[in-house]
CSV table of C-alpha atoms in Angstrom, one decimal:
chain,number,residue,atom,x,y,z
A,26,UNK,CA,12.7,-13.0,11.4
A,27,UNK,CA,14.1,-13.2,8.2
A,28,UNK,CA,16.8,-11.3,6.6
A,29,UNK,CA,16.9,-10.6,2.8
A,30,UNK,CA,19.0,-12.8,1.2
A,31,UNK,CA,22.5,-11.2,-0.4
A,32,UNK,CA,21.5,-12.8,-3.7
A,33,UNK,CA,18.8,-9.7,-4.0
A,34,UNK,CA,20.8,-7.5,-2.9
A,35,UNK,CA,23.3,-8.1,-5.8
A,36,UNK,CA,20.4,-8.6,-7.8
A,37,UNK,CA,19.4,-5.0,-7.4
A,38,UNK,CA,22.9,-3.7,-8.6
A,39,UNK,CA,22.5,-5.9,-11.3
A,40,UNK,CA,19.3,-4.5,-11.8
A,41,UNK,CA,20.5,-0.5,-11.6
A,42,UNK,CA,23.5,-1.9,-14.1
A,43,UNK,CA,21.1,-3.2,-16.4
A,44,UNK,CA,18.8,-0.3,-16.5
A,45,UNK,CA,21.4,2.1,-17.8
A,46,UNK,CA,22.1,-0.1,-20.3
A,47,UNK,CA,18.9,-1.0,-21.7
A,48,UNK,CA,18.5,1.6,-24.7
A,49,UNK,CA,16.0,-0.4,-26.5
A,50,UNK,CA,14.7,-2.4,-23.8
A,51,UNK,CA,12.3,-5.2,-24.1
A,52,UNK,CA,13.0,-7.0,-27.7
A,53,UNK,CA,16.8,-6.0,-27.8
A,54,UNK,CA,17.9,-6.8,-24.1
A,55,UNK,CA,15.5,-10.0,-23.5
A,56,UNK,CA,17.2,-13.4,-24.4
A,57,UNK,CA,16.6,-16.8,-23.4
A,58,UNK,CA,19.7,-17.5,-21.0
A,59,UNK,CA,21.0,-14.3,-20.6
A,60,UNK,CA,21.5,-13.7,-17.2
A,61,UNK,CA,21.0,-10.0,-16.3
A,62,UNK,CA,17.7,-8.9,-15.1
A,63,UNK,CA,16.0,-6.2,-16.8
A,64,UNK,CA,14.6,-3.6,-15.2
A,65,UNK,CA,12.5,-1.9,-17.8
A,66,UNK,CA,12.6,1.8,-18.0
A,67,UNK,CA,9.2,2.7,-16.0
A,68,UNK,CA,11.5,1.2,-13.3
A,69,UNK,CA,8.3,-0.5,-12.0
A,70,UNK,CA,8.7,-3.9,-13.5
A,71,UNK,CA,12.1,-6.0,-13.1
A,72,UNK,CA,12.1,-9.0,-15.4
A,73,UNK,CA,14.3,-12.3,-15.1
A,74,UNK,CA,15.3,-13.5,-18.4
A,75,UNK,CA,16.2,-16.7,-17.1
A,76,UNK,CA,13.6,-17.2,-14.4
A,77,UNK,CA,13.9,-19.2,-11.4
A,78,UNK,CA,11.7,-23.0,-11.0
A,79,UNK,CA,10.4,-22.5,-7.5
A,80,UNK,CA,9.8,-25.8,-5.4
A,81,UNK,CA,7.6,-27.2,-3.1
A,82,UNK,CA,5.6,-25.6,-0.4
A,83,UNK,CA,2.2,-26.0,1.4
A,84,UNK,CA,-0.2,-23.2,1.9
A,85,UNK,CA,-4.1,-23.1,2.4
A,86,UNK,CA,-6.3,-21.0,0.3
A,87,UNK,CA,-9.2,-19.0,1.6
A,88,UNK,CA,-11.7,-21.9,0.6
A,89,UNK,CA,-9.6,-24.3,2.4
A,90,UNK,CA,-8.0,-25.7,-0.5
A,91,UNK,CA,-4.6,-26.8,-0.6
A,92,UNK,CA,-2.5,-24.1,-2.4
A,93,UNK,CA,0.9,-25.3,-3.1
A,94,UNK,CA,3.6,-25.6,-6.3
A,95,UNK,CA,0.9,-26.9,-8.5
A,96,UNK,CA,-1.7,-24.4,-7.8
A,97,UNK,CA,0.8,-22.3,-9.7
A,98,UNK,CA,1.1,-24.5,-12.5
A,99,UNK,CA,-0.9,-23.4,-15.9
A,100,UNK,CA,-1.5,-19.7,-14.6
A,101,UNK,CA,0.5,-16.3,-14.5
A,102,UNK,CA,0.3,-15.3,-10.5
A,103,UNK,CA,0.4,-12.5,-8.9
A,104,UNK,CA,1.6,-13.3,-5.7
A,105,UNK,CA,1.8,-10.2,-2.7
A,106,UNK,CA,2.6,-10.9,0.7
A,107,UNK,CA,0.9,-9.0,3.5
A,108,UNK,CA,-2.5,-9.0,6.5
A,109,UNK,CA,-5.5,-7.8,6.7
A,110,UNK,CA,-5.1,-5.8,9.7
A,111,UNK,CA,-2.8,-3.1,7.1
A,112,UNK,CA,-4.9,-0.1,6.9
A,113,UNK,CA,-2.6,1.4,3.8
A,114,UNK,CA,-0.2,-0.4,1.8
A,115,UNK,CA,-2.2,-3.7,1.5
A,116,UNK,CA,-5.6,-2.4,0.5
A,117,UNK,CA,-4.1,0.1,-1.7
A,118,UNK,CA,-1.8,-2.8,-3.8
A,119,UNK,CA,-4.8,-5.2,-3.5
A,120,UNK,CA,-7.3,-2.4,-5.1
A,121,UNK,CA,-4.5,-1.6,-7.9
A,122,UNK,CA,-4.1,-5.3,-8.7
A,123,UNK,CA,-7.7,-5.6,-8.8
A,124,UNK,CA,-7.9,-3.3,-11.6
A,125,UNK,CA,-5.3,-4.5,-13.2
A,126,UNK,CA,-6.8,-8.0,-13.4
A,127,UNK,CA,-10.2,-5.7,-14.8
A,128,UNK,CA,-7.6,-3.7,-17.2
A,129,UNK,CA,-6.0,-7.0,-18.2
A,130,UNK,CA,-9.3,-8.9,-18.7
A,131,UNK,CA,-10.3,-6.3,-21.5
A,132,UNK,CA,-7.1,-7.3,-23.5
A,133,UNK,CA,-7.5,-10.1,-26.0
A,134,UNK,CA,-6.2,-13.0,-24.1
A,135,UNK,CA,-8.1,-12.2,-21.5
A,136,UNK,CA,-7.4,-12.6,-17.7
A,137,UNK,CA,-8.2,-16.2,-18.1
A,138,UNK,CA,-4.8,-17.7,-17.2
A,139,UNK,CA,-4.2,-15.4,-14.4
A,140,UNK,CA,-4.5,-15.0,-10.4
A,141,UNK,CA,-4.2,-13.0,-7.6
A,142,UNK,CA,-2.6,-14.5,-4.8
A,143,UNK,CA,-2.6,-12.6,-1.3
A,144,UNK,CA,-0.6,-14.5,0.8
A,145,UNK,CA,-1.1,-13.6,4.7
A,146,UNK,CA,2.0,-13.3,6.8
A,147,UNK,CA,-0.3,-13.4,10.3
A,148,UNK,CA,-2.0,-16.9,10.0
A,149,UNK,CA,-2.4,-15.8,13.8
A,150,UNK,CA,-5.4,-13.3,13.2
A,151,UNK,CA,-6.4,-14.0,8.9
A,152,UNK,CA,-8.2,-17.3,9.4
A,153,UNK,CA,-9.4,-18.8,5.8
A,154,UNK,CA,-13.0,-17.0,6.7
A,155,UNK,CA,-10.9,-13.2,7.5
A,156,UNK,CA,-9.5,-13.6,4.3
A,157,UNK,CA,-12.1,-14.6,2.0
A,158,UNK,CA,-14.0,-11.9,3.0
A,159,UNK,CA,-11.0,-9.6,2.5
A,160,UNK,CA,-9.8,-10.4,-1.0
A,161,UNK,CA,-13.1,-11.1,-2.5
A,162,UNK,CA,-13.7,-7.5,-1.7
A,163,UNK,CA,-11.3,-6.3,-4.0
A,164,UNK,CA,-12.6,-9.0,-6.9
A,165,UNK,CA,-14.3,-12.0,-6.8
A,166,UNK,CA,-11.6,-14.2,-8.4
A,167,UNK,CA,-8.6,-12.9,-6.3
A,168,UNK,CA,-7.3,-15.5,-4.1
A,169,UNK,CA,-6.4,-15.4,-0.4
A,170,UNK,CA,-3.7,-17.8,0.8
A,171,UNK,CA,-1.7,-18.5,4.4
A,172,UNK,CA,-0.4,-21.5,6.2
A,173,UNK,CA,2.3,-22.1,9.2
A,174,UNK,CA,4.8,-19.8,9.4
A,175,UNK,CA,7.6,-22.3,8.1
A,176,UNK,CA,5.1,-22.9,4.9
A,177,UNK,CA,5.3,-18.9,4.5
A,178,UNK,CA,8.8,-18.8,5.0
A,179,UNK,CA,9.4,-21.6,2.6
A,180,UNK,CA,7.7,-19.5,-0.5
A,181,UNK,CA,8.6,-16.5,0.7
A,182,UNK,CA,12.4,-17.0,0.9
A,183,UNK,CA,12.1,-18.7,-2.5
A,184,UNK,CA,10.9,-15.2,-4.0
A,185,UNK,CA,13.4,-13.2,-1.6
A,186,UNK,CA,10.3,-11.5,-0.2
A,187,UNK,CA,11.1,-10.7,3.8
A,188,UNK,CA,8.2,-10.2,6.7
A,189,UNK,CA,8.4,-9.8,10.7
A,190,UNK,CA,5.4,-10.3,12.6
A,191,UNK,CA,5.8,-8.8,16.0
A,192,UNK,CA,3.2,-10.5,18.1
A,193,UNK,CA,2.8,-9.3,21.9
A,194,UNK,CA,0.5,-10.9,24.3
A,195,UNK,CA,-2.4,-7.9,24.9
A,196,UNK,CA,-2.0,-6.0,22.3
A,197,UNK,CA,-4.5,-6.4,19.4
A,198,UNK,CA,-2.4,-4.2,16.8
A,199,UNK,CA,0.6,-5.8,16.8
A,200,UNK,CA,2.9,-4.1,13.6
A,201,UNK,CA,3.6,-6.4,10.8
A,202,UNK,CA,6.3,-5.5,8.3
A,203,UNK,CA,6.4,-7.1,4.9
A,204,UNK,CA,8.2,-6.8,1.1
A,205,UNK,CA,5.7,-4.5,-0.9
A,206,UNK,CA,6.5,-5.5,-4.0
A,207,UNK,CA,4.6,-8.0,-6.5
A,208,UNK,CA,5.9,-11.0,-7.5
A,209,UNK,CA,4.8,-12.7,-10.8
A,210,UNK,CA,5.5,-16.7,-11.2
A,211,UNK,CA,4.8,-17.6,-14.8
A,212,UNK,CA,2.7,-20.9,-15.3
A,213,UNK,CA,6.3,-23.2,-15.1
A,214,UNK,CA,6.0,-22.1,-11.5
A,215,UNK,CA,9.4,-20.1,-12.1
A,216,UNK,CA,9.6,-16.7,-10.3
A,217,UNK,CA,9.7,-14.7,-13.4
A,218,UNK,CA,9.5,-10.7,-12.8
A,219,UNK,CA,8.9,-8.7,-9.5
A,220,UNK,CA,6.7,-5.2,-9.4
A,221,UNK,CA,8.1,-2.8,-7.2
A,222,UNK,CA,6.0,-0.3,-5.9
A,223,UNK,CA,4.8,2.9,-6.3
A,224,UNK,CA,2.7,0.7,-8.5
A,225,UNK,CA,0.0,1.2,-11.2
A,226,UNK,CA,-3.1,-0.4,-12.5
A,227,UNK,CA,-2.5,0.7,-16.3
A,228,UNK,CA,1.2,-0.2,-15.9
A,229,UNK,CA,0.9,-3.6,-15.0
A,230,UNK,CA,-1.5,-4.2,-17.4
A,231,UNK,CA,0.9,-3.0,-20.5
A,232,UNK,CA,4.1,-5.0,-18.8
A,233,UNK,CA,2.4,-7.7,-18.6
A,234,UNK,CA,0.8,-7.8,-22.1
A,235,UNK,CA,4.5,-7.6,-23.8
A,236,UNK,CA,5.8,-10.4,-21.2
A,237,UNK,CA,2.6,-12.7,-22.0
A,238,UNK,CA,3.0,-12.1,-25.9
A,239,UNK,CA,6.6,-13.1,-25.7
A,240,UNK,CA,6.7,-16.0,-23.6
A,241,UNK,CA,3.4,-17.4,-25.7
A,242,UNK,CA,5.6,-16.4,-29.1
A,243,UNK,CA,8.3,-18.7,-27.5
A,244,UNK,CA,5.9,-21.7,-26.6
A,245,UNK,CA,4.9,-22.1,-29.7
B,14,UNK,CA,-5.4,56.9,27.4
B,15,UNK,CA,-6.1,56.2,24.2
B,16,UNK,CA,-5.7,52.1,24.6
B,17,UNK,CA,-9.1,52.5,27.1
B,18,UNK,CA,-10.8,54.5,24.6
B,19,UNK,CA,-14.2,51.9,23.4
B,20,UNK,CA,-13.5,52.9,19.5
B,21,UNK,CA,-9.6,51.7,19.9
B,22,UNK,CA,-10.7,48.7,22.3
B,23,UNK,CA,-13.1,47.7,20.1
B,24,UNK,CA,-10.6,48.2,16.9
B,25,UNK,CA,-8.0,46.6,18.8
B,26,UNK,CA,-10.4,43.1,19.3
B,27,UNK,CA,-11.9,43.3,15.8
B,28,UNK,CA,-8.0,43.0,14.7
B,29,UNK,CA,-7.4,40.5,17.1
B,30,UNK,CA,-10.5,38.1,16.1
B,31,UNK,CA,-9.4,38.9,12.1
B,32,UNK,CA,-5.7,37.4,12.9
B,33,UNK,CA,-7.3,34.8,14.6
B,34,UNK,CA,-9.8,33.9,12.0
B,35,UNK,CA,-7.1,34.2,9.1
B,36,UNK,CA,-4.8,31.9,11.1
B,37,UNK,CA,-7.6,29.5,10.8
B,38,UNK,CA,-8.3,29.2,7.6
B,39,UNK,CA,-4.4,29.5,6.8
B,40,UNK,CA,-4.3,25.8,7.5
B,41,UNK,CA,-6.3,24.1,4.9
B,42,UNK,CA,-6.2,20.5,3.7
B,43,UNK,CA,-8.0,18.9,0.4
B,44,UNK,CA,-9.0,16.3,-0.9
B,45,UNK,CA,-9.8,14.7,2.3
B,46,UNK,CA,-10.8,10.8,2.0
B,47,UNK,CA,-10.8,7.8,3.6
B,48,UNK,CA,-10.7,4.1,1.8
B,49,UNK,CA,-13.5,2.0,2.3
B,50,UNK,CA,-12.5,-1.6,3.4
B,51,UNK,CA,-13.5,-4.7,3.3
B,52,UNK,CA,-16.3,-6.0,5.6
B,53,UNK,CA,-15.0,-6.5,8.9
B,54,UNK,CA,-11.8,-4.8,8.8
B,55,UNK,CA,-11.2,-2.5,11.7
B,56,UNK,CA,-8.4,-0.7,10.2
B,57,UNK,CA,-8.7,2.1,7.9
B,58,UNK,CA,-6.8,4.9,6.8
B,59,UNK,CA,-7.6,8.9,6.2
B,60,UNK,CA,-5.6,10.9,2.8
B,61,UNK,CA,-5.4,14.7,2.5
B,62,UNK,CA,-3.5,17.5,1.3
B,63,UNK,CA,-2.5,19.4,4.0
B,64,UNK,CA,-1.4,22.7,3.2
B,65,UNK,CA,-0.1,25.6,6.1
B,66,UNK,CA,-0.8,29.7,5.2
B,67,UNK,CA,-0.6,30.8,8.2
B,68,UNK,CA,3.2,33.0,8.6
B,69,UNK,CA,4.2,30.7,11.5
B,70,UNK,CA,5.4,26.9,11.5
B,71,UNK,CA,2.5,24.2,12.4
B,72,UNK,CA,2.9,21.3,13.8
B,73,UNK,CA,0.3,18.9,13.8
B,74,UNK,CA,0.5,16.5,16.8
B,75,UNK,CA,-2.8,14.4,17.1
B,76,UNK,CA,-5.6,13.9,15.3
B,77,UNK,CA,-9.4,12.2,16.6
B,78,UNK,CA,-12.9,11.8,15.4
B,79,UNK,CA,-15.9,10.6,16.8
B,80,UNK,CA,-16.4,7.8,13.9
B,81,UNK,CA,-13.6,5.8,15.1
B,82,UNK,CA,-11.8,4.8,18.5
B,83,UNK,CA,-8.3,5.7,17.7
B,84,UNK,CA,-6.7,8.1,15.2
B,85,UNK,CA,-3.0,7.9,14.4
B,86,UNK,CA,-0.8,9.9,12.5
B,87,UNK,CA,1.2,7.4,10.5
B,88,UNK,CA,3.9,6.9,7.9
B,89,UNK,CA,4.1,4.1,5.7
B,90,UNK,CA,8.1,3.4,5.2
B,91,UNK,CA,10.5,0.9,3.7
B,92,UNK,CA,13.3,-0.4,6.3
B,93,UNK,CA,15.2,-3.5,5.5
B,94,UNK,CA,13.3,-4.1,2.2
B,95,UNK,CA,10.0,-4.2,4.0
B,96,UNK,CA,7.3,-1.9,4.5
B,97,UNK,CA,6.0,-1.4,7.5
B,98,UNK,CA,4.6,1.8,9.7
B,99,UNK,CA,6.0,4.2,12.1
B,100,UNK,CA,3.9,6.5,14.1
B,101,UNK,CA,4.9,10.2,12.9
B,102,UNK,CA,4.2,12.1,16.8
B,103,UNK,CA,4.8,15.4,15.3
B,104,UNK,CA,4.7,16.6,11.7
B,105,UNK,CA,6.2,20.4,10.9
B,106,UNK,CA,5.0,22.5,8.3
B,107,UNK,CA,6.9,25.4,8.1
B,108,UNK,CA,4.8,28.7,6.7
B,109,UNK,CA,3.9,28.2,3.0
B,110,UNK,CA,4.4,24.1,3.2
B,111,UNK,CA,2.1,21.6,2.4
B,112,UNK,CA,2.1,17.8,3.0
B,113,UNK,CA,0.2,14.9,1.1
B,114,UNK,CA,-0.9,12.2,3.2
B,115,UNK,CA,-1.5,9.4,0.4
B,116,UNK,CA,-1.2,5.4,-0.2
B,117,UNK,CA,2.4,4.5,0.9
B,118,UNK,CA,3.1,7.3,2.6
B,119,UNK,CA,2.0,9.7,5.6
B,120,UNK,CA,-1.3,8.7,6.8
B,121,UNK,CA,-4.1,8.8,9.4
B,122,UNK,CA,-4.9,4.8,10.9
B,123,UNK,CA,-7.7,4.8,11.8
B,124,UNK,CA,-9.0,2.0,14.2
B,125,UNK,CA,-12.4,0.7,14.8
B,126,UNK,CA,-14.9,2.9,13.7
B,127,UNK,CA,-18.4,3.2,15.3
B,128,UNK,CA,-20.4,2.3,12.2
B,129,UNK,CA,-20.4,0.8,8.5
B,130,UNK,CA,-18.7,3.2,6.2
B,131,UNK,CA,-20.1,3.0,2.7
B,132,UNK,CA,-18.9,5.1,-0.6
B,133,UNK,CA,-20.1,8.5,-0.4
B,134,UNK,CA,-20.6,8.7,3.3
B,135,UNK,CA,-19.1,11.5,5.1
B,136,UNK,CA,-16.6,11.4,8.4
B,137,UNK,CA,-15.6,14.1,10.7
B,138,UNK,CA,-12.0,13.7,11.4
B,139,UNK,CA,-10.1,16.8,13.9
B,140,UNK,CA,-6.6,17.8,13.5
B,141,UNK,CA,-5.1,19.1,16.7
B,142,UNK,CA,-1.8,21.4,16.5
B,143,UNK,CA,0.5,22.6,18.6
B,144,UNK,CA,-0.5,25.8,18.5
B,145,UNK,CA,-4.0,25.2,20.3
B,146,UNK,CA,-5.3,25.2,16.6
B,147,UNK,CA,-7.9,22.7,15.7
B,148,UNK,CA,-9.0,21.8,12.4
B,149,UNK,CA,-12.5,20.1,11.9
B,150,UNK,CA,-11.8,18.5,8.4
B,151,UNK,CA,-15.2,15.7,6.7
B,152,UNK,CA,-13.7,13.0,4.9
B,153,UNK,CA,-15.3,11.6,2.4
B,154,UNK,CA,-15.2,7.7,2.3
B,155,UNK,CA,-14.4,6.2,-0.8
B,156,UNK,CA,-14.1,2.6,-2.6
């Protein structure tokens, strides 16, 4: 059982503080080292101007591939934590993330340097075969990930993203509860903005597109 | 006595069955789907717009079909900064209401069903209400 950390809990005041003050949002408000979080006006998309270098776990991918910190490495991900035996809010943010990757795939840069990383919660019942068959579903290039609980726990606590898996002996529906929101890791591997849900396809597309366009102006 | 008279008896049941019949289609619901999931997924979940016409309070209390095993009324909610589900036992509508089930929110789970659901397919689901009222609604499965 895990608890969500204080941390995010101050980080959502800091987020409500910050939204009444961003007037002009994105270009005026987003500094390198400035420590308040951003959360733009849709109030869908909260953005960490100085993003967080996540550290090592070990997860295993729905191909049995290792999936740890350097899988993230090179990529923007879309990392959302959840099961496959979730009849609404998982399929519903796994079909919206779908089309976003679709939506963001049509834009210039492409959907290239992206993934979609569905990271199980109940390694108990989403086996590498369950979950392969789940995400690939939604799109061929989404990824399905799990591991041992303390692997979950590891990444999971690192993006202040909170699960309880209730499992009773007999009963084939045990509930599941897990953070709905969307995390996105930029290719540092630093935890770098969080969608919050209700969430949508078109949105994530545009937030994302601004985000990419500034961090690549910076690169270079 | 007027009240035997066939004419008034006969009035009397025609206005009966009318009340009866309007109550019926005073509780209506649109837009009635169902996501298609992934192959080997047993759970699934029914959306509608349920909407009550009728001059008395509703309350819907259970739901089945004969395309699935179970059927649940359930709410998707956020506790602690996690979403999980509750199972809603009763839901009120009060005369004139109406209540969206949709993605994140109220719901019908629905467990194991009897055969492969494609796009386009069709599925009998019935809403059972307090009031003895049963609704058969076809929901129509989509991607």
């Amino acid at each position: 059982m895990k608890k969500r950390p204080l941390k995010s809990s101050i980080m959502i005041t800091t987020v409500a503080l910050a939204a009444m003050l961003a007037g002009a949002w994105l270009a005026a408000t987003y500094r390198e080292n400035d420590s308040r979080a951003v959360l733009l006006p849709d109030q869908v998309m909260t953005l960490f101007p100085d993003p967080k270098p996540l550290t090592a776990f070990a997860l295993t991918d729905h191909r049995n591939r290792v999936f740890d910190l350097a899988s993230l490495k090179g990529k923007w991900s879309f990392l959302f934590f959840g099961f496959t035996h979730c009849p609404d809010i998982c399929p519903t943010t796994l079909a919206i993330l779908a089309r976003a990757r679709d939506n963001i795939a049509k834009d210039a840069v492409g959907a290239e340097n992206i993934q979609i990383v569905f990271i199980s919660v109940d390694p108990n019942r989403d086996t590498a075969d369950k979950l392969k068959q789940y995400v690939t579903y939604f799109n061929a290039a989404l990824l399905g990930v799990t591991g041992d609980d303390a692997q979950i726990g590891n990444l999971a606590g690192q993006l202040g993203a909170v699960y309880q898996v209730a499992i009773t002996p007999g009963m084939e529906n045990y509930p599941v509860n897990h953070t709905a929101a969307v995390f996105l890791v930029d290719p540092q591997a630093r935890y770098h903005a969080v969608f919050t849900p209700p969430l949508d396809a078109e949105v994530i597309r545009k937030r994302f597109k601004v985000l990419r366009e500034l961090e690549g102006a910076k690169a270079t | 006595m007027i009240w035997r008279h066939p004419v008034f008896a006969g009035l009397t049941l025609a206005l009966t069955l009318i009340t009866v019949a309007s109550e019926e289609v005073g509780v209506s619901v649109r837009d009635a789907w169902v996501r298609k999931t992934p192959p080997g997924v047993a759970m699934m979940a029914g959306y509608m717009a349920l909407r009550n016409d009728t001059s008395q309070s509703q309350v819907l209390v259970a739901a089945n079909s004969p395309g699935f095993e179970t059927v649940t009324i359930h709410r998707t909610i956020v506790k602690d900064g996690m979403t999980g589900m509750v199972h809603a036992s009763q839901i009120e509508l009060t005369p004139g209401a109406s209540l969206i089930f949709t993605p994140g929110g109220y719901h019908l789970m629905l467990m194991n069903p009897k055969r492969t659901l494609r796009a386009g397919d069709r599925v009998d689901i019935n809403l059972e209400f307090r009031s003895g009222l049963r609704l058969p609604v076809s929901f129509e499965v989509r991607k």
